[in-house]
Every structure is written in C-alpha cells, then in structure tokens.
CSV table of C-alpha atoms in Angstrom, one decimal:
chain,number,residue,atom,x,y,z
A,54,MET,CA,-0.2,-0.2,-0.1
A,55,GLU,CA,1.2,3.7,-0.5
A,56,GLU,CA,2.2,5.6,2.0
A,57,ARG,CA,1.1,9.1,2.3
A,58,ASN,CA,3.0,11.2,4.8
A,59,LEU,CA,3.2,14.5,5.0
A,60,TYR,CA,3.5,17.5,7.5
A,61,ILE,CA,1.7,20.8,7.5
A,62,LYS,CA,3.4,23.4,9.0
A,63,GLY,CA,2.2,26.9,10.5
A,64,ALA,CA,-1.4,26.7,9.3
A,65,ALA,CA,-4.3,27.9,11.7
A,66,LEU,CA,-6.6,24.8,11.9
A,67,VAL,CA,-10.5,25.1,11.5
A,68,ASP,CA,-12.0,22.7,14.1
A,69,PRO,CA,-16.0,22.8,13.1
A,70,GLU,CA,-16.6,20.5,16.2
A,71,LYS,CA,-15.4,22.8,19.3
A,72,GLU,CA,-16.0,26.0,17.0
A,73,ARG,CA,-12.8,27.2,17.2
A,74,ILE,CA,-9.5,28.1,15.4
A,75,TYR,CA,-6.2,27.8,16.1
A,76,PRO,CA,-2.4,27.3,15.5
A,77,ALA,CA,-0.9,23.9,15.1
A,78,ASP,CA,1.0,21.5,13.0
A,79,ILE,CA,0.0,18.3,11.7
A,80,LEU,CA,1.9,15.3,10.9
A,81,ILE,CA,0.0,12.9,8.5
A,82,GLU,CA,1.4,9.2,8.2
A,83,ASN,CA,0.6,6.4,6.2
A,84,GLY,CA,-2.9,8.5,5.3
A,85,ARG,CA,-4.0,9.2,8.5
A,86,ILE,CA,-3.7,12.4,10.9
A,87,SER,CA,-0.8,10.8,13.3
A,88,ARG,CA,-0.5,13.8,15.6
A,89,ILE,CA,-1.8,17.7,15.9
A,90,LEU,CA,1.2,20.0,17.4
A,91,THR,CA,-0.3,22.8,19.3
A,92,CYS,CA,3.4,24.0,20.0
A,93,PRO,CA,5.9,23.9,17.0
A,94,GLY,CA,6.9,20.6,16.2
A,95,GLU,CA,9.9,19.3,14.3
A,96,CYS,CA,9.4,17.4,11.0
A,97,PRO,CA,10.4,13.7,10.9
A,98,ALA,CA,13.4,12.9,9.0
A,99,GLY,CA,11.8,12.4,4.8
A,100,VAL,CA,8.6,13.6,5.6
A,101,PRO,CA,7.5,16.2,2.8
A,102,VAL,CA,6.8,19.4,4.5
A,103,PHE,CA,3.9,21.9,3.3
A,104,ASN,CA,4.1,25.4,4.5
A,105,GLY,CA,0.6,26.4,5.5
A,106,GLU,CA,1.8,30.1,7.2
A,107,GLY,CA,-1.2,32.3,6.8
A,108,LEU,CA,-3.5,29.8,5.5
A,109,MET,CA,-6.7,28.3,7.2
A,110,ALA,CA,-6.9,24.2,7.5
A,111,ALA,CA,-10.2,22.8,7.4
A,112,PRO,CA,-11.7,19.2,7.0
A,113,GLY,CA,-12.1,18.4,3.5
A,114,LEU,CA,-15.3,19.6,2.1
A,115,ALA,CA,-18.1,17.2,1.6
A,116,ASP,CA,-21.0,17.4,-1.4
A,117,THR,CA,-23.6,15.3,-1.2
A,118,HIS,CA,-25.3,16.5,-4.1
A,119,VAL,CA,-23.3,16.4,-7.5
A,120,HIS,CA,-24.0,15.9,-11.0
A,121,PHE,CA,-20.7,14.5,-13.0
A,122,ARG,CA,-22.6,13.1,-15.9
A,123,ASP,CA,-21.4,9.7,-16.5
A,124,PRO,CA,-22.6,7.9,-17.8
A,125,GLY,CA,-24.2,9.0,-20.5
A,126,PHE,CA,-23.3,13.0,-21.1
A,127,LEU,CA,-19.8,12.8,-21.1
A,128,TYR,CA,-19.7,16.6,-23.1
A,129,LYS,CA,-20.9,18.2,-20.2
A,130,GLU,CA,-18.6,16.1,-17.7
A,131,ASP,CA,-16.9,13.0,-16.9
A,132,ILE,CA,-16.2,11.5,-13.5
A,133,ASN,CA,-12.6,12.6,-14.1
A,134,THR,CA,-13.1,16.1,-14.8
A,135,GLY,CA,-15.8,16.4,-12.2
A,136,ALA,CA,-13.2,15.1,-9.7
A,137,ALA,CA,-10.7,17.7,-10.9
A,138,ALA,CA,-13.3,20.9,-10.2
A,139,ALA,CA,-14.0,19.3,-7.2
A,140,LYS,CA,-10.6,19.3,-6.1
A,141,LYS,CA,-9.9,22.8,-7.1
A,142,GLY,CA,-12.6,23.8,-4.8
A,143,GLY,CA,-11.6,21.8,-2.0
A,144,PHE,CA,-14.0,19.1,-1.7
A,145,THR,CA,-12.6,15.2,-1.0
A,146,GLN,CA,-16.0,13.7,-0.6
A,147,ILE,CA,-18.3,13.5,-3.4
A,148,VAL,CA,-21.6,12.0,-3.2
A,149,LEU,CA,-23.0,11.5,-7.4
A,150,MET,CA,-26.9,11.7,-7.9
A,151,ALA,CA,-28.4,9.1,-10.2
A,152,ASN,CA,-29.9,10.6,-12.9
A,153,THR,CA,-27.3,9.1,-15.7
A,154,ALA,CA,-28.0,7.6,-18.5
A,155,PRO,CA,-28.7,4.7,-18.3
A,156,CYS,CA,-29.4,5.6,-14.8
A,157,VAL,CA,-28.0,4.1,-11.3
A,158,ASP,CA,-31.3,1.5,-11.2
A,159,HIS,CA,-28.7,-1.6,-10.8
A,160,LYS,CA,-25.7,-2.4,-9.8
A,161,GLU,CA,-23.7,-2.6,-12.9
A,162,VAL,CA,-23.6,0.9,-13.3
A,163,LEU,CA,-23.1,1.8,-9.7
A,164,GLY,CA,-20.2,-0.5,-10.3
A,165,TYR,CA,-18.8,1.5,-13.0
A,166,ILE,CA,-19.3,4.7,-11.1
A,167,LEU,CA,-17.4,3.7,-8.2
A,168,GLU,CA,-14.8,1.7,-10.1
A,169,LYS,CA,-13.9,5.1,-12.1
A,170,GLY,CA,-14.3,7.0,-8.9
A,171,ARG,CA,-11.5,5.2,-7.2
A,172,GLY,CA,-8.9,6.6,-9.9
A,173,THR,CA,-9.5,10.3,-9.0
A,174,GLY,CA,-7.7,10.8,-5.6
A,175,ILE,CA,-10.7,11.6,-3.9
A,176,HIS,CA,-13.4,9.8,-2.7
A,177,ILE,CA,-16.2,9.5,-4.9
A,178,HIS,CA,-19.6,8.0,-3.8
A,179,SER,CA,-22.8,7.5,-5.2
A,180,CYS,CA,-26.4,7.2,-4.6
A,181,ALA,CA,-28.8,4.7,-6.4
A,182,ASN,CA,-32.1,5.2,-7.8
A,183,VAL,CA,-35.2,5.0,-5.7
A,184,SER,CA,-37.6,4.0,-8.8
A,185,LYS,CA,-36.6,1.4,-11.7
A,186,GLN,CA,-35.5,3.8,-14.9
A,187,MET,CA,-36.6,6.7,-13.0
A,188,LYS,CA,-40.4,6.4,-13.8
A,189,GLY,CA,-41.8,6.7,-10.7
A,190,ARG,CA,-43.8,3.5,-10.9
A,191,GLU,CA,-41.6,0.8,-9.3
A,192,LEU,CA,-39.0,0.4,-6.7
A,193,THR,CA,-35.4,-0.7,-7.7
A,194,ASP,CA,-33.7,-3.5,-5.3
A,195,MET,CA,-32.5,-0.8,-2.8
A,196,GLU,CA,-31.4,-3.8,-0.7
A,197,GLU,CA,-28.6,-4.8,-3.5
A,198,LEU,CA,-27.9,-1.4,-3.7
A,199,ALA,CA,-26.8,-0.8,-0.6
A,200,ARG,CA,-24.7,-3.6,-0.5
A,201,ALA,CA,-23.1,-2.8,-3.9
A,202,GLY,CA,-21.7,0.5,-2.2
A,203,ALA,CA,-25.0,2.8,-2.9
A,204,VAL,CA,-24.8,5.4,0.2
A,205,GLY,CA,-28.3,7.0,-0.4
A,206,PHE,CA,-31.1,6.9,-2.8
A,207,THR,CA,-32.5,9.5,-4.9
A,208,ASP,CA,-34.5,10.1,-8.0
A,209,ASP,CA,-33.0,13.6,-8.0
A,210,GLY,CA,-34.3,15.5,-11.5
A,211,ILE,CA,-37.7,13.9,-11.2
A,212,PRO,CA,-40.0,14.2,-8.6
A,213,LEU,CA,-41.9,11.2,-7.1
A,214,LEU,CA,-45.5,11.5,-7.4
A,215,ASP,CA,-46.8,8.0,-6.3
A,216,GLN,CA,-47.5,8.4,-2.1
A,217,GLU,CA,-47.3,4.7,-1.5
A,218,LEU,CA,-44.1,4.0,-3.2
A,219,VAL,CA,-42.5,7.7,-1.4
A,220,LYS,CA,-43.6,5.8,1.9
A,221,GLU,CA,-42.6,2.1,1.3
A,222,ALA,CA,-39.2,3.6,-0.3
A,223,MET,CA,-38.6,5.7,2.9
A,224,VAL,CA,-39.1,2.6,5.3
A,225,ARG,CA,-36.7,0.4,3.1
A,226,ALA,CA,-34.1,3.4,3.2
A,227,GLY,CA,-34.8,3.5,7.0
A,228,LYS,CA,-34.2,-0.2,7.7
A,229,LEU,CA,-31.1,-0.1,5.6
A,230,LYS,CA,-30.0,3.2,7.2
A,231,LYS,CA,-29.5,5.1,4.0
A,232,PRO,CA,-30.3,8.7,3.5
A,233,ILE,CA,-33.2,9.2,0.9
A,234,SER,CA,-33.4,12.8,-1.0
A,235,PHE,CA,-36.4,14.3,-3.0
A,236,HIS,CA,-36.3,16.6,-5.6
A,237,GLU,CA,-39.8,19.0,-4.5
A,238,GLU,CA,-41.3,20.4,-7.5
A,239,ASP,CA,-44.8,18.9,-8.4
A,240,PRO,CA,-44.6,19.2,-12.3
A,241,LEU,CA,-48.7,19.4,-12.4
A,242,LEU,CA,-48.0,22.9,-10.7
A,243,ILE,CA,-45.6,24.2,-13.5
A,244,THR,CA,-45.3,25.4,-16.7
A,245,ASN,CA,-42.2,26.3,-17.8
A,246,ASN,CA,-39.4,25.1,-15.0
A,247,GLY,CA,-36.0,26.8,-14.0
A,248,ILE,CA,-37.8,30.2,-13.8
A,249,HIS,CA,-39.6,31.6,-10.6
A,250,ALA,CA,-43.4,32.5,-11.5
A,251,GLY,CA,-43.3,36.3,-10.8
A,252,GLU,CA,-41.4,39.0,-12.0
A,253,ALA,CA,-38.9,36.8,-13.8
A,254,SER,CA,-41.7,34.7,-15.4
A,255,LYS,CA,-43.5,38.2,-16.5
A,256,PHE,CA,-39.9,39.3,-17.7
A,257,TYR,CA,-39.8,36.3,-20.1
A,258,GLY,CA,-43.5,36.1,-20.8
A,259,ILE,CA,-43.6,32.3,-19.9
A,260,GLY,CA,-45.5,30.5,-17.1
A,261,GLY,CA,-42.5,29.5,-14.8
A,262,SER,CA,-42.6,27.6,-11.3
A,263,PRO,CA,-44.6,28.8,-8.7
A,264,ARG,CA,-43.7,28.6,-5.2
A,265,GLU,CA,-46.5,26.1,-4.2
A,266,ALA,CA,-45.1,23.5,-6.7
A,267,GLU,CA,-42.2,23.0,-3.8
A,268,ILE,CA,-44.3,23.6,-0.8
A,269,SER,CA,-46.5,21.1,-1.8
A,270,LEU,CA,-44.4,18.2,-2.1
A,271,VAL,CA,-42.2,19.4,1.2
A,272,GLU,CA,-45.2,19.2,3.0
A,273,ARG,CA,-46.4,15.8,1.6
A,274,ASP,CA,-43.1,14.1,1.9
A,275,LEU,CA,-42.6,15.6,5.7
A,276,ARG,CA,-45.9,14.0,6.5
A,277,LEU,CA,-45.2,10.6,5.0
A,278,ALA,CA,-41.5,10.5,6.9
A,279,GLU,CA,-43.2,10.6,10.2
A,280,GLY,CA,-42.6,7.3,11.7
A,281,THR,CA,-40.6,5.7,8.7
A,282,GLY,CA,-37.4,5.9,10.8
A,283,ALA,CA,-36.1,7.1,7.3
A,284,GLU,CA,-33.3,10.4,7.2
A,285,VAL,CA,-35.1,12.4,4.6
A,286,VAL,CA,-33.4,15.0,2.9
A,287,ILE,CA,-35.3,17.9,1.6
A,288,GLN,CA,-33.1,18.7,-1.4
A,289,HIS,CA,-32.2,22.4,-2.7
A,290,ILE,CA,-34.9,24.1,-0.8
A,291,SER,CA,-35.7,27.7,-2.5
A,292,THR,CA,-39.2,28.8,-0.4
A,293,ARG,CA,-39.3,30.5,2.8
A,294,GLU,CA,-42.7,28.4,3.4
A,295,GLY,CA,-40.3,25.1,2.4
A,296,VAL,CA,-37.9,26.1,5.3
A,297,GLU,CA,-40.7,26.7,7.7
A,298,LEU,CA,-42.1,23.6,7.2
A,299,ILE,CA,-38.8,21.8,7.8
A,300,ARG,CA,-38.2,23.7,10.6
A,301,GLN,CA,-41.6,22.6,12.2
A,302,ALA,CA,-40.7,19.0,11.4
A,303,LYS,CA,-37.5,18.8,12.9
A,304,LYS,CA,-39.3,20.1,15.9
A,305,LYS,CA,-41.7,17.1,16.0
A,306,GLY,CA,-38.8,15.0,15.8
A,307,ILE,CA,-39.0,13.9,12.2
A,308,ARG,CA,-35.8,13.1,11.1
A,309,VAL,CA,-35.1,15.4,8.4
A,310,HIS,CA,-32.2,17.3,6.9
A,311,GLY,CA,-32.8,20.7,4.9
A,312,GLU,CA,-30.5,20.8,2.0
A,313,ALA,CA,-29.4,24.9,0.8
A,314,THR,CA,-27.1,25.5,-2.2
A,315,PRO,CA,-24.9,28.5,-2.5
A,316,HIS,CA,-26.7,29.9,-5.4
A,317,HIS,CA,-30.4,30.1,-3.3
A,318,PHE,CA,-28.6,31.6,-0.4
A,319,THR,CA,-26.9,34.1,-2.8
A,320,LEU,CA,-29.3,34.9,-5.4
A,321,THR,CA,-32.9,36.1,-6.3
A,322,GLN,CA,-34.9,36.2,-9.6
A,323,GLN,CA,-33.3,39.1,-10.5
A,324,ALA,CA,-30.2,36.9,-11.6
A,325,VAL,CA,-32.1,35.3,-13.8
A,326,ILE,CA,-33.4,38.5,-15.4
A,327,GLU,CA,-29.6,39.8,-16.0
A,328,LYS,CA,-27.8,37.1,-16.8
A,329,GLY,CA,-30.7,34.8,-18.6
A,330,THR,CA,-29.8,31.1,-18.8
A,331,LEU,CA,-27.0,30.9,-16.8
A,332,ALA,CA,-29.3,32.1,-13.8
A,333,LYS,CA,-31.6,29.3,-15.0
A,334,MET,CA,-32.2,26.4,-12.5
A,335,ASN,CA,-34.7,24.1,-11.1
A,336,PRO,CA,-35.9,24.5,-8.6
A,337,PRO,CA,-35.7,28.2,-9.7
A,338,LEU,CA,-34.4,31.3,-7.9
A,339,ARG,CA,-36.9,33.0,-6.1
A,340,GLU,CA,-37.2,36.4,-4.2
A,341,GLU,CA,-35.6,38.3,-1.4
A,342,GLU,CA,-37.3,37.0,1.4
A,343,ASP,CA,-37.0,33.4,0.3
A,344,ARG,CA,-33.0,34.3,0.2
A,345,LEU,CA,-33.0,35.3,3.6
A,346,ALA,CA,-35.5,32.8,4.8
A,347,ILE,CA,-33.0,30.3,3.3
A,348,ILE,CA,-29.9,31.7,5.3
A,349,GLN,CA,-31.9,32.1,8.6
A,350,GLY,CA,-32.4,28.5,8.3
A,351,ILE,CA,-28.9,28.0,7.5
A,352,VAL,CA,-28.1,29.8,11.0
A,353,ASP,CA,-30.8,27.9,13.0
A,354,GLY,CA,-29.7,24.7,11.9
A,355,THR,CA,-33.2,24.4,10.0
A,356,ILE,CA,-31.0,23.6,6.9
A,357,ASP,CA,-27.8,21.4,8.3
A,358,LEU,CA,-26.4,20.9,4.7
A,359,ILE,CA,-24.7,23.1,2.4
A,360,ALA,CA,-24.5,21.3,-0.8
A,361,THR,CA,-23.8,22.7,-4.6
A,362,ASP,CA,-26.2,20.3,-7.1
A,363,HIS,CA,-23.1,20.8,-9.7
A,364,ALA,CA,-24.9,20.7,-13.0
A,365,PRO,CA,-22.8,21.2,-16.0
A,366,HIS,CA,-24.3,21.9,-19.4
A,367,SER,CA,-22.5,22.5,-22.6
A,368,ARG,CA,-22.3,26.3,-24.3
A,369,GLU,CA,-24.7,25.8,-27.0
A,370,GLU,CA,-27.2,24.0,-24.6
A,371,LYS,CA,-26.9,27.6,-22.5
A,372,MET,CA,-27.2,29.3,-25.7
A,373,GLN,CA,-30.6,28.4,-26.4
A,374,GLU,CA,-33.8,30.6,-25.7
A,375,ILE,CA,-34.7,30.7,-22.3
A,376,GLY,CA,-37.7,28.2,-22.2
A,377,LYS,CA,-35.5,25.2,-23.9
A,378,ALA,CA,-32.2,25.8,-22.2
A,379,PRO,CA,-31.2,23.4,-19.6
A,380,SER,CA,-31.7,24.0,-16.1
A,381,GLY,CA,-28.8,24.1,-13.7
A,382,ILE,CA,-25.3,25.6,-13.2
A,383,ILE,CA,-21.7,24.3,-11.7
A,384,GLY,CA,-20.8,25.0,-8.4
A,385,LEU,CA,-17.5,23.0,-6.8
A,386,GLU,CA,-15.4,25.7,-7.9
A,387,THR,CA,-17.3,28.5,-6.1
A,388,ALA,CA,-19.3,27.0,-3.3
A,389,LEU,CA,-16.3,27.7,-0.4
A,390,SER,CA,-16.1,31.3,-1.8
A,391,LEU,CA,-19.8,32.0,-1.9
A,392,GLY,CA,-20.0,30.5,1.5
A,393,ILE,CA,-17.4,32.8,3.0
A,394,ARG,CA,-18.5,35.9,1.0
A,395,GLU,CA,-22.3,35.6,1.9
A,396,LEU,CA,-22.6,33.8,5.2
A,397,VAL,CA,-19.1,34.5,7.2
A,398,ALA,CA,-18.1,37.7,6.1
A,399,LYS,CA,-21.7,39.4,6.5
A,400,GLY,CA,-21.3,37.8,10.0
A,401,TYR,CA,-24.4,34.7,9.6
A,402,LEU,CA,-21.8,31.9,10.4
A,403,THR,CA,-18.5,31.9,12.0
A,404,LEU,CA,-16.1,29.9,9.7
A,405,PRO,CA,-15.9,26.6,12.1
A,406,GLY,CA,-19.7,26.8,11.4
A,407,LEU,CA,-19.5,27.0,7.7
A,408,ILE,CA,-17.2,24.0,7.8
A,409,TRP,CA,-19.5,22.4,9.6
A,410,ARG,CA,-22.5,22.4,7.1
A,411,MET,CA,-20.0,21.9,4.2
A,412,SER,CA,-18.0,19.0,5.7
A,413,THR,CA,-18.9,17.9,9.1
A,414,ALA,CA,-22.6,17.4,8.7
A,415,PRO,CA,-22.6,15.7,5.3
A,416,CYS,CA,-20.1,13.3,6.0
A,417,LYS,CA,-21.8,12.7,9.4
A,418,LEU,CA,-25.1,11.9,7.4
A,419,TYR,CA,-23.6,9.8,4.9
A,420,GLY,CA,-21.8,7.5,6.9
A,421,LEU,CA,-18.2,9.2,5.1
A,422,ASP,CA,-14.7,8.9,6.8
A,423,GLY,CA,-14.4,13.0,6.8
A,424,GLY,CA,-15.4,16.0,8.2
A,425,THR,CA,-12.8,16.2,11.3
A,426,LEU,CA,-9.4,16.8,12.2
A,427,SER,CA,-8.3,14.8,14.9
A,428,GLU,CA,-5.6,12.5,16.0
A,429,GLY,CA,-6.2,9.2,14.2
A,430,GLY,CA,-8.9,10.3,11.7
A,431,ALA,CA,-9.0,11.2,8.1
A,432,ALA,CA,-6.1,13.1,6.4
A,433,ASP,CA,-8.6,15.0,4.0
A,434,LEU,CA,-7.8,18.7,4.2
A,435,VAL,CA,-8.0,21.9,2.3
A,436,LEU,CA,-5.9,24.7,3.1
A,437,PHE,CA,-6.8,28.0,1.8
A,438,ASP,CA,-6.7,31.7,2.6
A,439,PRO,CA,-10.2,33.2,3.3
A,440,GLY,CA,-9.3,36.7,2.9
A,441,GLU,CA,-7.4,36.5,-0.4
A,442,GLN,CA,-9.8,37.6,-3.6
A,443,TRP,CA,-9.8,35.8,-6.7
A,444,ILE,CA,-11.9,36.4,-10.0
A,445,VAL,CA,-14.2,33.6,-11.2
A,446,GLY,CA,-13.1,32.8,-14.6
A,447,GLU,CA,-11.4,29.9,-16.1
A,448,PHE,CA,-13.0,26.4,-14.7
A,449,VAL,CA,-11.3,23.2,-14.7
A,450,SER,CA,-14.8,21.7,-15.2
A,451,LYS,CA,-15.6,20.8,-19.1
A,452,SER,CA,-18.8,23.3,-18.4
A,453,ALA,CA,-18.6,27.3,-17.7
A,454,ASN,CA,-22.4,27.5,-17.0
A,455,SER,CA,-21.7,29.7,-13.9
A,456,PRO,CA,-23.8,33.1,-13.3
A,457,PHE,CA,-20.2,34.3,-11.2
A,458,ILE,CA,-18.3,34.7,-14.1
A,459,GLY,CA,-16.4,37.6,-13.8
A,460,GLU,CA,-17.2,38.2,-10.1
A,461,LYS,CA,-14.4,38.9,-7.4
A,462,MET,CA,-14.4,36.7,-4.3
A,463,PRO,CA,-12.8,35.6,-1.0
A,464,GLY,CA,-11.0,32.2,-0.3
A,465,VAL,CA,-8.7,30.7,-2.1
A,466,VAL,CA,-7.5,27.4,-2.4
A,467,TYR,CA,-3.8,26.6,-2.0
A,468,ALA,CA,-4.3,22.7,-1.4
A,469,THR,CA,-6.5,19.7,-1.3
A,470,VAL,CA,-5.0,16.8,0.4
A,471,CYS,CA,-7.1,13.4,0.3
A,472,GLY,CA,-5.8,10.4,2.3
A,473,GLY,CA,-2.3,12.5,3.0
A,474,LYS,CA,-1.4,13.0,-0.6
A,475,ILE,CA,-1.6,16.7,-2.1
A,476,VAL,CA,-4.0,16.1,-4.9
A,477,TYR,CA,-4.7,19.7,-6.0
A,478,GLN,CA,-2.1,22.5,-5.2
A,479,LYS,CA,-2.5,25.8,-6.6
A,480,GLY,CA,0.2,27.0,-9.3
A,481,GLY,CA,1.0,23.3,-9.2
A,482,LYS,CA,0.1,19.7,-10.6
A,483,ASN,CA,-3.4,18.9,-10.3
A,484,GLU,CA,-3.1,14.8,-9.6
C-alpha cells in the first residue's frame, strides 16, 4: 500500500466540532492524521513539508449533491473532470446523483461509477435510484444497491408523485440506514420550469414555476416521513415556506435534513433577468424574502447541509432561448468562496460553522470517513486563504455555466489533501 506522509506546518486549524480556530502543525502518516501539534513541532526525517503559514486548514469539504454526467453525457462532464473541479474547490468527498444514462437503478452502473471514481484521488460515492428507470412506478432493489455500495437513494431531477411508493421507499431506506433525498417540484403546477413564477416569468413572458410546486411536495413528504425511521433530505430548498415546514418537522422529531445551495442563498430571480439561462435552475431562484429565509434556516440549523447541485451543461445548450435551455449551474469551484462571502463575511456564520455545514454534517449523515481534524482521523484537508480575492473565470470543469463569471470573491484554495496526498495545489500539478 502506498504510504502517504506529510507535515503541514504553521497553518491555523479550523475545528468545526469545537467551533474554534487555533494554530497547529499536522503530522500525517500512512494517510491518517498522526499528531496535531499546538506547539511548533519538528518534522520527522524524510517527510515532505507543506508550508501552511497564513492559511487555514479545515476538513476536506463534502458535497452530497453532485452531477458528473457519467455515464451518458460526457460532453458536459465526466468523473475525472468533475473530480478535478472538486479538488480545486477543496472537496475530498463527493456524493453523485443517480440521473445518468443509464441511470443508477442496478448494480452494474453503480459499479462502473465507483470503480472509475477510485482513480480520481478523492472519495467518489454515489446514490442509487429510488425507482426503476426513474419512472416513479416501481422501486429498485434498494437492498442489493446498498450492498453494492450506494450511500443513499434519490431520483433527483424527477419528483416522485406516487405517495405509496414514496412511503415504502422511506421505510426501506430507514431499515438500510441510508439517507433518501427528494427533489420537491410538482410538475402538475409548473408551466415552464427553471424560472420563478413572478417578476422573472413576467419578464420572459412565460408561465414559470410557482412556489406552491415546492411547498406542496415538501409538506407531503414530511407528513409521509413521520414514523418511517428514514433520514429524509429535502434537496435544494428555494422557498421560505419550505424552510418553515422543515423547521416545524424537526421540532416534531421527524428525521429530516434541509439542503441549501450557494446560489439559492446568494441570488434571487433578478439574476435570471440579468444573466438569462446562466441563472436558470430547478428549483428556480425566487424572491429576496426566500433568500433571507434560507440563510436564517442555515443559521438556526433548520438547513444543516450546504451542497452545490453541480450541474454542468454545454455552452451550446445554455445559449438556447430561455424556455428551451436546460436548468442548472456548476458550483464546485465557487462554493467555498460564496459561503465565505455571503455567510461568514456578513456575520451569519463563523468559519467553523460554515465548515460544519460543508463538511462535518454531510459526512455524518452519509457515514463518510471525514469531516473532522483529529488524531487518528482521515487526512483529508483543504488549505485556503479566506481573505485572498480571486476572479471567477476559467474553470477546471468541462462546462462553464455559471452566473458568477467575472465576479471577485474571497477564499483561495491553495491545496487539497486526500488520504495524506496533495491532490491539488495552486499553481502546481493537479493530480
């Protein structure tokens, strides 16, 4: 087995569990954190040294809502290019969604994804589908898929409308102790998806997606979840009413987790008017009151997961007219910066609080080996300067469908370490 040893010297450690930042050196041996030295230590002979002076060292980020388009749509992204984007963004744990082509409704596709992921240098996991062929009519063999390595279940991209199927899926996911995630948009209420039914839809002269499309399914699934034992994730929440429904469900003891994306806590429907299809997504960007409610949900713990919903599309696809262009934006390379700019710099969260929601909480929910910096723990880290500015421009991802191009942001990742090995270094080799 390859030995992965490293000595990180002079960094400030971000501890999300104890909500503190403190100076320390980190000795990594055989891919695990061997020692954390709060007094300056001496590097053992033969161990490479990384100079962390002026940088923060935090647990590697974990994104539990990602689309790498592999298999099926490799011109948008593939597992290797997606992983490269993840490394540049500071992510060491990725959970892929199952809406590939073919979709992940049987173990052979899951096996292909996991095997290809093993060669990326970071931890690539995958959910499996809830329903066969994502048609919402018949459940997959969830037990077999769990044995084959699925870390959760979802039909993300297509809402599940059959209540009995949803309830049974929750029960089975609960028995398997695997999270089950839901895309909450009732298609019966939507005329043109990706655009909020309000100022934005009026601007483009289309019907749009009303807030009720999300609210109705969130309300239904929280009711169905009660008593199932399932860990239910309400994905990419976009409405203030949805946030409140999750808040009340948590108070009732329902095992529900709210997920927010950086674009939903940063932008409103005005971005769609200004940037067109680059800001078109499902669910859509909504009103300022919704954005602020999402932030408040993050602050008070109603929303405990920050995930990117990284959704690559080609330039040609996004250049189509607003009603025809696909929904979604990329997010792995901008997520940490947006969290720093919108949540930490504005006083909503501390830096350890941000890392908790972007690393510790998702790792705990999905049972991933990461999310902490502790002796004996996984040597997965991101080293970054939270104050240094950069301009969003060229991406490592195959796609560039981002509404943030040209913006100046804080938070420069200098290195991503996974299993004790530097897999990304600013200005160096991206392995």
